[in-house]
Amino acid sequence: MGGSTGPVWVFAEQSDGSVLPVSLELTGQARKLADELGTSLEVIFLGDAVRENTQILFNAGADKVYLGEHPDLKFYQSERYMQIIVKLAQEHQPEIFLLGSTATGKELAPLVAAKLKTGLTAHCIDLTLDQEKRLEQIIPAYGGLISIVCPEKRPQMATIAKGVFLKPDTSEPKQGELVLLEIGNEQDQRIELLNVVYEETEGVPLESAAVVVAGGAGAKDLEGWQQIVDLADEMGAALGSTRPPVDEGWVELDRMIGQSGKMVAPELYIGVGLSGELQHMVGITGAKLMVAVNSEPKAPVFEQVDYGIVDDCREFLPVLIENIKAYKADKA
Amino acid sequence: MFKIVVLVKAVPDPKRASEIKIDPRTKTLTRADVPLVMNQLDKHAMESALALKSRVGGEITAISMGPPPAAAILKECLAMGADHGVLLSDRAFGGADAYATAYTLAKGIEKVGSADLVLCGMASSDGSTEWVGSELSVFLDLPVVTGVKEIIGSSEPWWQVKAHIDNGYRELKVKLPAVLAVTRELNTPRNISFSGIIKARKKEITVWDFDALGVPESSLGLAGSPTIISDLRVSESKREVEMIEGTREEKAEMLVQKFADAGTF
Ligand SMILES: Cc1cc2nc3c(=O)[nH]c(=O)nc-3n(C[C@H](O)[C@H](O)[C@H](O)COP(=O)(O)OP(=O)(O)OC[C@H]3O[C@@H](n4cnc5c(N)ncnc54)[C@H](O)[C@@H]3O)c2cc1C
Ligand SMILES: Nc1ncnc2c1ncn2[C@@H]1O[C@H](COP(=O)(O)O)[C@@H](O)[C@H]1O
C-alpha cells in the first residue's frame, strides 16, 4: 500500500492564544490512531499571534502544524474558520478529523462536515479502529454502547468532550514541521462578531472538584433541588446534574455531567435522585468513590456505584445535612 | 412578506425515553410504546417566531421530518399560532443521520419558498447531535448562529444576536436570511389557548413525501447517511454496590462515616 491513507487531523482550539486542554487530549489520542494507520498526525491551529504556543502541539505528538495567524482569527468566526479548514481539507484529504466538543467545535464541525459532504459523530466517549481500520466512534445510547462508522465518506469526523482522553505528556520538546497558512484580509459578508464576553461561573467548578454532588429528576421541583444545592454547599462540593434539571431550568447547562455535558473525575461522587442512565454515568467513570441515593431499589444506578441508599431524597437529605453539620461540629 | 420557518422535531417523551433499551441478547432495540412529543427546545424556537411575527409581521411555517404521528406536534404549532404546518414523511426518509436529516429539511425549506429566517432548537432530546441547524445552513447556503439566547430583530437585514460560548457569550450581527439555533434562555414558550386549538382544527397539515421533494433517493434517509451503526453493545459496570440500610438517621450516620473514612472532610 504505502502512503495511501490520508493524515489524521485535529483542530486545535485556543483561548487567549493558549491551546485548550481538550485539543491536547485529542492530539494525544490522534497520535495513537495515526500510528496504527501508519500515517501522519497534522494539527490545524488558528489565532492571532499564537506562534509561540505552537510548540506544545509538537510535544503532544503532531508531525505537522498548519498555523493560520491573523487578527481576524483571534476569536472563532464561523465563516472564516470554516473556509480555511474546508480548503485545506480539500487539498490534503484527511482520513480522520477530530474536534473538541466545545461551543466552537460544536458549531464548526457540522459546518465543515456538511461542506465536505461527510459524516460526523457527536459526543464520542471512545475512538478506536475496527478490523477494516475504520474509525469506530463509540457513543452511549439506549442503555448500552453503540459503535458508529462512516464507511465511505472522508474524513471521518467526530467531536469529543474534554476529559474523555488523557492529556498526553508534553514535557519533552519534540520537532515537527510548521506550515504557515496564507490568510487573506477578506471580510465576512454575512456575520460580524461584535463582542466576546466571559462570565464567572458561580460556585465550585465541576472539572477540578474533589467532591461532586449531582442531582436528577428525582428532586421533583425547585424546592427539592434546593436541598441538593444545600448538600453540595455543606460538603464544599461542586454541584452537578443530569439532563432533566437543566431542562426544568433548576440549574445551568454548564452543570450537566455526561456524554453531552462535562466529564469529571472527583474523589467522591454522590448521585441523588437520578436513575443511572449511561449518558450521565459515562461522565463520572473516573470517580474514586461513588454513592447513590434513590427511592427506587431497582434503579440502575445501584449497579454502578460503591454505596447505595434507598430513600426519598426529599426526606433523607435534610437528615444527612444535619448529620454532616454535627460531624463537623464534633471535629471542630 | 417576512417568512419564518421553524423546525420542530417529534421526539420520544423524554420522561419515558429510557424505556427504549438495547436487548442484551438480540442486540436490537426493545420497542416500547413511548409517545412522541414536541422537542422542548423547539417550543422556544416556535415562541421566538411568534414574538418576531408580532413585532415585524410575517408568516410562520413549522416543518418537521418524521413518521405520520409527528403531525400532532405540527398541529400543536398551529395551535400556538403558526400559519402553516408541513410534515416531511416517507419511508425513504427513515434511518437518517444528522446529515441526511438536515439535507431533507433543507429541501423541504426550499420547497416552502425563500425563508427570511430559519429557527430551530439547539438540540433534540433524542438525537442531541446539535448538528442539524449548522448542516442545514450549509445546504441552504445561509449563515448560522448556534446557541442563541437573545435576538434583537428589526426590519433591517442585519440582526443582532447573543449566543453562548464556553464560559460566556458572544454578540454578533448576522445578515438575514439566516439560520438561528436557539436555547431555553431565549424565552418562555406560551401555553396553547383554547381558541388556538379551535383555529388549528380548521387548518390542514401539508404532507410531502419522497416524490414531492423530488431529490434522488440516494441522498435521503439511511441511503443518504454517511454514518451507520456498526455495533450495539451492553455496557457492564465494574463496581460492586454495598447497600447501606437502617433507619433514616442510621443511614445518614453511616454515610457520613464513609465520607469521613474516605477523607472527605
Ligand atoms: C444523545 C443524548 C445525550 C445525552 N446526554 C446526557 C448527558 O450528558 N448527561 C445527562 O445527565 N443526560 C444526558 N442525556 C439524557 C439521559 O438519557 C437521561 O435522560 C438522563 O440522564 C436522566 O436523568 P435522571 O436520572 O435525572 O432522570 P430519570 O431517568 O427520570 O431518573 C430519576 C430517578 O429519580 C428517582 N427518584 C424519583 N423520585 C425520587 C425521590 N423522591 N427520591 C429519590 N429518588 C427519586 C427515580 O427512581 C429515578 O431513578 C442524553 C440523552 C441523549 C439522547
Ligand atoms: N426530524 C426533524 N424534523 C424537524 N426538525 C428537526 C429534526 N431533527 C432535528 N431538527 C431540528 O434541529 C434541532 C437540533 O437537533 P439535533 O441536531 O438532532 O440535536 C432540533 O431542535 C430541531 O429544531
XYZ file of C-alpha atoms and ligand atoms in Angstrom:
673
model
C 0.000 0.000 0.000
C 2.303 2.724 1.295
C 1.115 6.237 1.908
C -2.393 5.799 0.562
C -4.038 6.691 3.860
C -4.630 10.389 4.408
C -3.392 12.114 7.569
C -5.199 12.217 10.886
C -6.275 15.747 11.696
C -7.053 17.601 14.886
C -8.446 21.112 15.179
C -6.556 22.857 17.981
C -8.774 25.425 19.615
C -7.218 28.301 21.533
C -8.416 30.710 24.137
C -6.320 33.823 24.550
C -3.736 32.104 22.369
C -3.266 29.011 24.528
C -4.223 25.614 23.192
C -7.224 24.202 25.089
C -6.660 21.035 27.153
C -9.273 19.154 25.107
C -7.292 19.817 21.933
C -4.149 18.395 23.528
C -6.075 15.342 24.713
C -7.342 14.781 21.175
C -3.852 15.241 19.764
C -2.651 12.520 22.136
C -5.342 10.084 21.035
C -4.925 11.047 17.373
C -1.222 10.180 17.667
C -2.192 6.602 18.521
C -4.676 6.408 15.660
C -2.133 7.821 13.198
C 0.477 5.277 14.316
C -1.979 2.411 13.918
C -2.902 3.657 10.463
C 0.719 4.270 9.534
C 0.012 7.864 8.651
C 0.909 11.311 9.927
C -0.775 13.471 12.523
C -1.483 17.043 11.500
C -2.988 19.813 13.601
C -4.760 22.967 12.466
C -4.172 25.959 14.686
C -5.819 29.314 14.041
C -5.461 32.506 16.027
C -3.836 35.897 16.290
C -0.102 35.890 17.014
C -0.144 32.420 18.524
C 3.043 31.066 17.007
C 4.852 30.780 20.303
C 2.125 28.456 21.553
C 2.594 26.003 18.698
C 5.407 24.006 20.286
C 3.092 22.231 22.724
C 1.266 20.673 19.763
C 4.504 19.116 18.528
C 5.268 17.962 22.060
C 1.839 16.334 22.146
C 2.724 14.364 19.040
C 1.880 16.433 15.956
C 4.040 15.735 12.890
C 2.838 18.888 11.232
C 1.034 22.034 12.336
C -0.848 24.234 9.899
C -0.702 27.622 11.520
C -3.054 30.401 10.446
C -2.390 33.777 12.065
C -4.421 36.914 11.527
C -6.089 39.480 13.807
C -9.467 38.290 12.432
C -8.772 34.796 13.734
C -8.297 35.808 17.369
C -11.809 34.600 18.110
C -13.675 31.836 16.357
C -15.745 33.127 13.476
C -17.792 30.519 11.700
C -17.384 31.546 8.096
C -13.674 32.375 8.185
C -12.710 29.299 10.146
C -14.861 27.023 8.023
C -13.490 28.331 4.742
C -9.867 27.935 5.817
C -10.387 24.393 7.064
C -12.515 23.247 4.137
C -9.982 24.483 1.607
C -7.152 22.768 3.460
C -9.122 19.530 3.744
C -9.859 19.507 0.046
C -6.146 19.830 -0.644
C -4.906 17.244 1.826
C -7.734 14.701 2.062
C -7.512 13.758 5.747
C -8.652 10.322 6.769
C -9.877 11.372 10.210
C -10.672 14.807 11.637
C -11.293 15.366 15.357
C -12.584 18.452 17.137
C -13.294 19.227 20.794
C -16.898 19.249 21.885
C -16.743 22.933 22.852
C -19.211 25.624 21.786
C -16.861 26.397 18.914
C -16.251 22.778 17.955
C -19.943 22.008 18.032
C -20.699 24.762 15.534
C -17.621 24.392 13.355
C -17.628 20.596 12.987
C -21.057 20.296 11.304
C -20.274 23.243 9.021
C -17.090 21.567 7.816
C -18.710 18.126 7.610
C -21.630 19.358 5.541
C -19.308 21.268 3.210
C -17.149 18.168 2.748
C -20.295 16.013 2.435
C -19.096 13.634 5.107
C -20.345 12.089 8.332
C -19.855 13.375 11.836
C -20.434 11.778 15.216
C -21.269 13.786 18.329
C -20.195 13.261 21.920
C -17.976 10.201 21.410
C -16.670 8.529 24.544
C -14.086 6.431 22.751
C -12.384 6.261 19.378
C -10.719 3.111 18.088
C -10.044 1.448 14.759
C -12.033 -1.593 13.693
C -10.679 -4.571 11.730
C -11.061 -2.703 8.469
C -9.160 0.235 10.009
C -12.283 2.331 10.019
C -12.721 4.791 12.858
C -15.048 3.245 15.385
C -16.858 6.042 17.210
C -18.402 4.878 20.446
C -21.374 6.633 21.996
C -23.712 5.619 24.816
C -27.328 5.146 23.796
C -30.338 3.134 24.859
C -28.720 1.803 28.000
C -25.743 0.414 26.077
C -22.930 1.450 23.808
C -23.226 1.845 20.078
C -20.423 1.976 17.552
C -20.761 4.300 14.621
C -18.671 4.162 11.480
C -18.501 6.298 8.382
C -17.735 3.634 5.768
C -17.319 5.621 2.569
C -17.010 9.342 3.091
C -13.799 11.042 4.258
C -12.702 12.480 6.559
C -14.320 10.516 9.337
C -15.263 13.290 11.717
C -16.076 13.291 15.421
C -16.371 15.677 18.345
C -15.167 14.631 21.793
C -15.569 16.249 25.187
C -12.775 17.382 27.453
C -11.700 14.648 29.828
C -12.536 11.652 27.624
C -8.879 11.049 26.777
C -5.859 11.541 28.985
C -3.713 14.575 28.442
C -0.504 13.482 26.726
C 2.861 14.195 28.277
C 4.049 17.418 26.675
C 7.105 17.995 28.840
C 9.562 16.675 26.286
C 10.331 19.030 23.386
C 9.694 17.409 20.007
C 10.282 18.503 16.455
C 7.726 18.861 13.720
C 7.011 20.714 10.519
C 5.381 24.121 10.790
C 3.340 25.170 7.769
C 2.236 28.797 7.673
C -1.112 29.357 6.028
C -1.744 32.430 3.974
C -4.678 34.225 5.498
C -6.201 36.984 3.413
C -7.982 40.109 4.558
C -11.370 39.218 3.146
C -14.313 40.474 5.155
C -17.069 38.245 6.297
C -20.098 39.076 4.233
C -22.779 37.633 6.439
C -21.723 37.554 10.075
C -19.895 40.145 12.112
C -18.531 39.386 15.557
C -19.089 42.416 17.756
C -18.004 41.310 21.162
C -17.000 38.357 23.319
C -17.940 38.417 26.999
C -16.601 35.972 29.575
C -18.673 35.330 32.664
C -17.572 33.999 36.016
C -19.428 30.838 36.929
C -20.794 30.703 40.428
C -19.838 28.035 42.918
C -17.168 25.347 42.927
C -16.097 24.490 39.349
C -17.018 20.947 38.336
C -13.874 19.985 36.492
C -11.437 20.264 39.353
C -13.715 19.428 42.303
C -12.748 16.742 44.806
C -16.393 16.132 45.680
C -19.321 16.297 43.280
C -22.970 16.222 44.338
C -25.167 15.585 41.320
C -28.938 15.758 41.319
C -31.526 14.385 38.938
C -35.192 14.402 38.075
C -35.977 12.752 41.424
C -35.633 16.167 43.084
C -39.117 16.742 41.638
C -39.233 20.551 41.929
C -37.160 23.612 42.714
C -37.624 23.060 46.432
C -36.299 19.507 46.183
C -33.462 20.793 44.028
C -32.529 23.352 46.667
C -31.779 20.501 49.085
C -29.281 19.099 46.609
C -27.695 22.539 46.333
C -27.599 22.688 50.149
C -25.898 19.311 50.368
C -23.286 20.417 47.842
C -22.686 23.618 49.832
C -22.425 21.763 53.128
C -19.867 19.389 51.637
C -17.921 22.085 49.816
C -18.729 20.106 46.707
C -19.294 21.126 43.124
C -22.913 20.921 42.039
C -23.638 18.667 39.082
C -26.790 17.494 37.367
C -28.382 15.198 34.855
C -30.298 16.499 31.856
C -33.814 16.934 33.329
C -32.913 19.591 35.967
C -31.334 21.622 33.171
C -34.441 21.268 31.025
C -36.575 22.291 34.004
C -34.452 25.386 34.465
C -33.362 24.493 38.018
C -29.703 24.675 37.060
C -27.457 25.992 34.288
C -26.412 23.793 31.400
C -22.747 24.071 32.378
C -23.540 21.915 35.442
C -24.620 18.918 33.381
C -22.425 15.838 33.657
C -22.244 13.197 30.971
C -21.932 12.417 27.326
C -23.104 15.806 26.116
C -22.069 17.616 29.284
C -18.906 17.524 31.338
C -16.577 14.689 32.252
C -15.498 14.729 35.898
C -13.188 12.582 37.998
C -13.699 13.529 41.668
C -12.580 11.625 44.760
C -16.222 11.316 45.768
C -19.394 11.431 43.690
C -22.860 11.494 45.227
C -25.735 10.993 42.800
C -29.130 11.947 44.196
C -32.495 11.178 42.577
C -31.003 10.091 39.292
C -31.600 6.815 37.515
C -28.067 5.994 36.388
C -28.697 6.412 32.678
C -25.443 5.660 30.848
C -25.405 9.042 29.130
C -24.927 10.586 32.557
C -22.759 7.859 34.094
C -20.092 7.968 31.357
C -19.256 11.427 32.694
C -18.078 10.071 36.042
C -16.315 6.803 35.292
C -13.159 8.399 36.646
C -14.616 8.946 40.137
C -12.937 7.135 43.003
C -15.805 6.569 45.414
C -19.407 6.657 44.249
C -22.630 6.898 46.250
C -26.248 6.931 45.065
C -29.481 7.905 46.788
C -32.640 6.795 45.020
C -36.152 5.924 46.207
C -36.405 3.011 43.800
C -34.453 -0.109 44.910
C -34.296 -1.341 41.316
C -32.855 1.890 39.911
C -29.998 1.032 37.509
C -27.745 3.491 39.327
C -27.366 0.961 42.144
C -25.444 -1.312 39.789
C -22.903 1.394 39.100
C -21.852 2.805 42.483
C -19.992 1.670 45.602
C -22.606 2.594 48.212
C -26.359 2.782 47.749
C -29.123 4.213 49.894
C -32.762 3.590 49.122
C -34.739 6.577 50.316
C -36.787 9.543 49.252
C -34.156 12.235 48.790
C -36.520 14.938 49.969
C -36.785 13.204 53.335
C -33.245 11.913 53.509
C -31.173 14.945 52.524
C -32.211 17.172 55.454
C -31.228 14.371 57.847
C -27.944 13.816 56.027
C -27.118 17.528 56.082
C -27.826 17.665 59.843
C -25.503 14.707 60.372
C -22.731 16.307 58.374
C -23.088 19.502 60.393
C -22.978 17.515 63.640
C -19.909 15.608 62.493
C -18.115 18.804 61.551
C -19.063 20.476 64.844
C -17.735 17.442 66.701
C -14.396 17.644 64.915
C -14.016 21.359 65.391
C -43.707 39.232 3.351
C -41.301 38.182 6.091
C -41.164 34.398 6.068
C -40.133 32.435 9.125
C -39.563 28.687 9.054
C -39.412 26.818 12.369
C -38.010 23.294 12.588
C -39.756 21.105 15.094
C -38.937 17.511 15.892
C -41.191 14.840 17.358
C -39.151 13.002 19.997
C -39.965 10.134 22.364
C -41.276 11.687 25.584
C -38.013 12.385 27.461
C -39.662 11.334 30.725
C -40.075 7.841 29.274
C -37.277 7.673 26.713
C -35.244 5.319 28.916
C -37.823 2.607 28.229
C -36.223 2.183 24.819
C -33.331 -0.164 25.559
C -30.871 -2.458 23.899
C -31.885 -6.070 24.335
C -28.684 -7.722 25.570
C -29.451 -10.985 23.768
C -30.680 -9.892 20.363
C -28.680 -6.637 20.343
C -31.687 -4.864 18.910
C -33.789 -2.103 20.417
C -36.775 -3.084 22.502
C -39.745 -1.261 21.065
C -41.535 0.427 23.907
C -44.710 2.400 23.278
C -43.225 5.751 24.180
C -45.417 8.606 22.928
C -43.968 11.325 20.684
C -43.905 14.902 21.935
C -42.534 18.173 20.596
C -38.833 18.589 21.379
C -38.736 21.098 24.237
C -36.171 23.459 22.692
C -38.226 23.632 19.517
C -41.037 25.181 21.567
C -38.623 28.002 22.343
C -37.924 28.334 18.607
C -41.682 28.491 17.953
C -42.156 31.088 20.689
C -39.389 33.190 19.217
C -41.030 33.018 15.788
C -44.352 34.146 17.262
C -42.744 37.026 19.136
C -40.898 38.154 15.996
C -44.024 37.879 13.918
C -45.899 40.146 16.279
C -43.062 42.675 16.004
C -42.059 42.597 12.343
C -45.053 40.816 10.845
C -44.843 37.861 8.507
C -45.807 34.263 8.154
C -44.686 31.205 10.121
C -44.285 27.726 8.660
C -43.445 24.871 11.016
C -41.664 21.930 9.384
C -40.956 18.508 10.764
C -39.465 15.369 9.307
C -40.808 12.240 10.903
C -43.356 9.428 10.863
C -47.076 10.227 10.338
C -47.799 10.641 14.103
C -45.386 13.603 14.080
C -48.256 15.554 12.501
C -49.582 16.005 16.044
C -46.734 18.337 17.010
C -47.351 20.405 13.877
C -50.957 20.747 14.999
C -49.544 21.997 18.280
C -47.524 24.599 16.385
C -50.653 25.707 14.563
C -52.425 25.982 17.914
C -49.563 28.121 19.216
C -50.035 30.424 16.238
C -48.078 29.087 13.245
C -49.690 29.757 9.877
C -48.711 26.507 8.175
C -47.524 23.054 9.155
C -45.514 20.832 6.800
C -44.647 17.222 7.530
C -41.896 15.558 5.525
C -42.780 11.926 5.797
C -41.828 8.897 3.756
C -40.285 5.523 4.428
C -37.395 6.664 2.262
C -36.563 9.348 4.866
C -36.198 6.742 7.624
C -32.891 5.918 9.276
C -31.465 9.351 8.517
C -28.437 10.566 10.447
C -27.964 14.282 11.152
C -26.545 14.885 7.678
C -29.441 13.282 5.808
C -31.953 14.869 8.206
C -30.521 18.318 7.602
C -30.445 17.688 3.865
C -34.070 16.580 3.754
C -35.195 19.522 5.886
C -33.227 21.881 3.625
C -35.071 20.506 0.600
C -38.366 20.991 2.430
C -37.472 24.604 3.257
C -36.544 25.259 -0.364
C -39.908 23.922 -1.435
C -41.717 26.190 1.042
C -40.037 29.090 -0.739
C -37.449 31.642 0.227
C -37.284 31.851 4.011
C -36.010 35.054 5.610
C -35.328 33.330 8.894
C -34.979 29.668 9.856
C -35.289 28.909 13.565
C -34.502 25.580 15.146
C -33.716 24.242 18.588
C -30.101 23.936 19.656
C -30.510 20.210 20.299
C -33.081 17.465 20.105
C -33.577 15.358 23.225
C -33.144 12.043 21.417
C -30.552 12.696 18.722
C -28.974 15.598 20.528
C -26.200 15.937 17.972
C -26.687 19.712 17.858
C -25.724 19.458 14.186
C -28.956 19.866 12.268
C -29.109 23.693 12.295
C -25.498 24.105 11.171
C -25.563 21.421 8.497
C -28.814 22.757 7.131
C -27.297 26.228 6.867
C -24.624 24.823 4.567
C -27.182 23.101 2.355
C -29.193 26.332 2.146
C -26.031 28.445 1.810
C -27.081 30.649 4.729
C -25.109 31.931 7.711
C -25.831 30.244 11.040
C -25.517 31.175 14.687
C -25.924 28.415 17.276
C -26.570 28.687 20.995
C -28.686 31.812 20.506
C -30.044 33.251 23.743
C -31.214 36.671 22.620
C -32.454 38.024 19.297
C -32.835 41.703 18.555
C -34.764 41.672 15.311
C -35.722 44.640 13.158
C -36.859 45.444 9.671
C -33.219 45.825 8.620
C -31.367 42.815 7.146
C -28.640 42.848 9.820
C -29.885 41.483 13.133
C -28.078 41.437 16.418
C -27.957 38.231 18.475
C -26.353 36.982 21.656
C -25.106 33.412 21.623
C -23.455 31.083 24.119
C -19.780 30.259 24.131
C -17.964 28.267 26.790
C -17.806 30.484 29.902
C -19.724 33.359 28.400
C -21.411 34.676 25.312
C -20.707 36.483 22.067
C -22.586 39.293 20.394
C -22.900 39.108 16.653
C -24.557 40.783 13.751
C -25.945 38.368 11.234
C -27.358 39.174 7.840
C -30.732 37.716 7.011
C -31.697 35.290 5.601
C -30.047 33.192 8.313
C -30.411 30.102 10.477
C -30.552 30.540 14.257
C -30.361 27.589 16.661
C -31.870 28.658 19.970
C -31.518 27.798 23.657
C -34.008 27.835 26.506
C -32.866 31.200 27.874
C -34.349 32.891 24.823
C -37.936 32.984 26.099
C -40.738 31.128 27.858
C -42.946 29.244 25.415
C -46.610 30.236 25.651
C -49.308 27.810 26.632
C -51.718 26.750 23.969
C -55.015 28.597 24.271
C -58.427 27.080 23.725
C -59.099 29.374 20.788
C -55.755 28.293 19.343
C -56.842 24.676 19.429
C -60.109 25.537 17.695
C -58.286 27.500 14.997
C -55.738 24.736 14.495
C -58.509 22.217 13.985
C -59.609 24.003 10.832
C -56.124 24.013 9.324
C -54.602 21.171 7.358
C -51.101 19.821 7.720
C -49.310 19.601 4.370
C -47.538 16.271 3.908
C -44.656 15.998 1.457
C -43.295 12.582 0.594
C -40.343 11.422 -1.441
C -41.994 12.314 -4.766
C -42.937 15.775 -3.566
C -39.339 16.629 -2.637
C -38.042 15.375 -5.972
C -34.494 14.566 -4.899
C -32.583 11.342 -5.555
C -33.352 8.567 -3.082
C -29.613 8.101 -2.599
C -29.416 11.404 -0.721
C -32.235 10.677 1.724
C -32.759 8.512 4.773
C -30.405 5.645 5.502
C -29.036 5.690 1.949
C -28.102 9.366 2.254
C -26.498 8.989 5.677
C -22.683 8.965 5.723
C -22.652 7.316 9.159
C -24.094 3.955 10.163
C -24.383 1.978 13.372
C -21.949 -0.911 13.156
C -22.472 -2.473 16.563
C -24.664 -2.393 19.665
C -23.248 -3.467 22.990
C -24.425 -3.699 26.539
C -22.153 -1.929 28.954
C -21.175 -3.550 32.207
C -20.347 -1.788 35.428
C -17.101 -2.502 37.212
C -18.390 -1.579 40.669
C -19.996 -3.707 43.311
C -22.554 -1.944 45.401
C -22.962 -2.178 49.140
C -26.414 -1.063 50.244
C -26.487 0.993 53.428
C -29.546 0.016 55.429
C -31.294 1.022 58.622
C -33.446 3.879 59.821
C -33.084 7.208 58.064
C -30.949 8.509 60.919
C -28.732 5.405 60.895
C -28.252 5.541 57.149
C -27.230 9.183 57.341
C -24.803 8.482 60.165
C -23.201 5.533 58.377
C -22.871 7.521 55.170
C -21.187 10.415 56.962
C -18.770 7.873 58.437
C -17.998 6.560 54.936
C -17.321 10.112 53.796
C -15.050 10.668 56.765
C -13.184 7.396 56.131
C -12.605 8.485 52.552
C -11.019 11.676 53.851
C -13.778 13.944 52.584
C -13.909 16.386 55.470
C -27.825 11.849 22.826
C -28.146 12.056 24.269
C -27.212 12.646 25.100
C -27.476 12.788 26.465
N -26.522 13.342 27.242
C -26.728 13.423 28.579
C -25.716 13.937 29.447
O -24.638 14.355 29.028
N -25.983 13.967 30.774
C -27.169 13.523 31.292
O -27.332 13.564 32.514
N -28.132 13.077 30.494
C -27.947 13.002 29.159
N -28.943 12.514 28.364
C -30.217 12.168 28.996
C -30.189 10.783 29.626
O -30.507 9.832 28.627
C -31.250 10.645 30.730
O -32.493 11.038 30.232
C -30.939 11.444 31.981
O -29.605 11.253 32.385
C -31.876 11.010 33.082
O -31.767 11.896 34.175
P -32.298 11.468 35.609
O -31.603 10.242 36.046
O -32.186 12.682 36.458
O -33.844 11.242 35.374
P -34.731 9.864 35.393
O -34.105 8.924 34.450
O -36.079 10.334 35.179
O -34.474 9.324 36.835
C -34.987 9.899 38.005
C -34.646 8.956 39.135
O -35.042 9.555 40.354
C -35.591 8.572 41.198
N -36.492 9.268 42.106
C -37.733 9.729 41.871
N -38.215 10.343 42.949
C -37.269 10.277 43.896
C -37.190 10.731 45.228
N -38.176 11.409 45.802
N -36.057 10.481 45.924
C -35.026 9.814 45.353
N -35.057 9.354 44.090
C -36.168 9.593 43.378
C -36.283 7.605 40.276
O -36.369 6.329 40.870
C -35.348 7.604 39.065
O -34.399 6.585 39.145
C -28.708 12.375 26.997
C -29.644 11.807 26.158
C -29.393 11.646 24.805
C -30.408 11.031 23.932
N -36.522 15.349 12.100
C -36.503 16.666 12.358
N -37.556 17.446 11.965
C -37.557 18.779 12.224
N -36.572 19.413 12.859
C -35.519 18.689 13.284
C -35.423 17.291 13.048
N -34.264 16.843 13.590
C -33.665 17.930 14.141
N -34.424 19.042 13.950
C -34.134 20.422 14.398
O -32.750 20.534 14.680
C -32.538 20.855 16.054
C -31.262 20.173 16.541
O -31.399 18.766 16.509
P -30.188 17.740 16.691
O -29.151 18.101 15.702
O -30.799 16.404 16.486
O -29.706 17.938 18.109
C -33.814 20.429 16.755
O -34.019 21.181 17.941
C -34.861 20.732 15.694
O -35.214 22.101 15.683
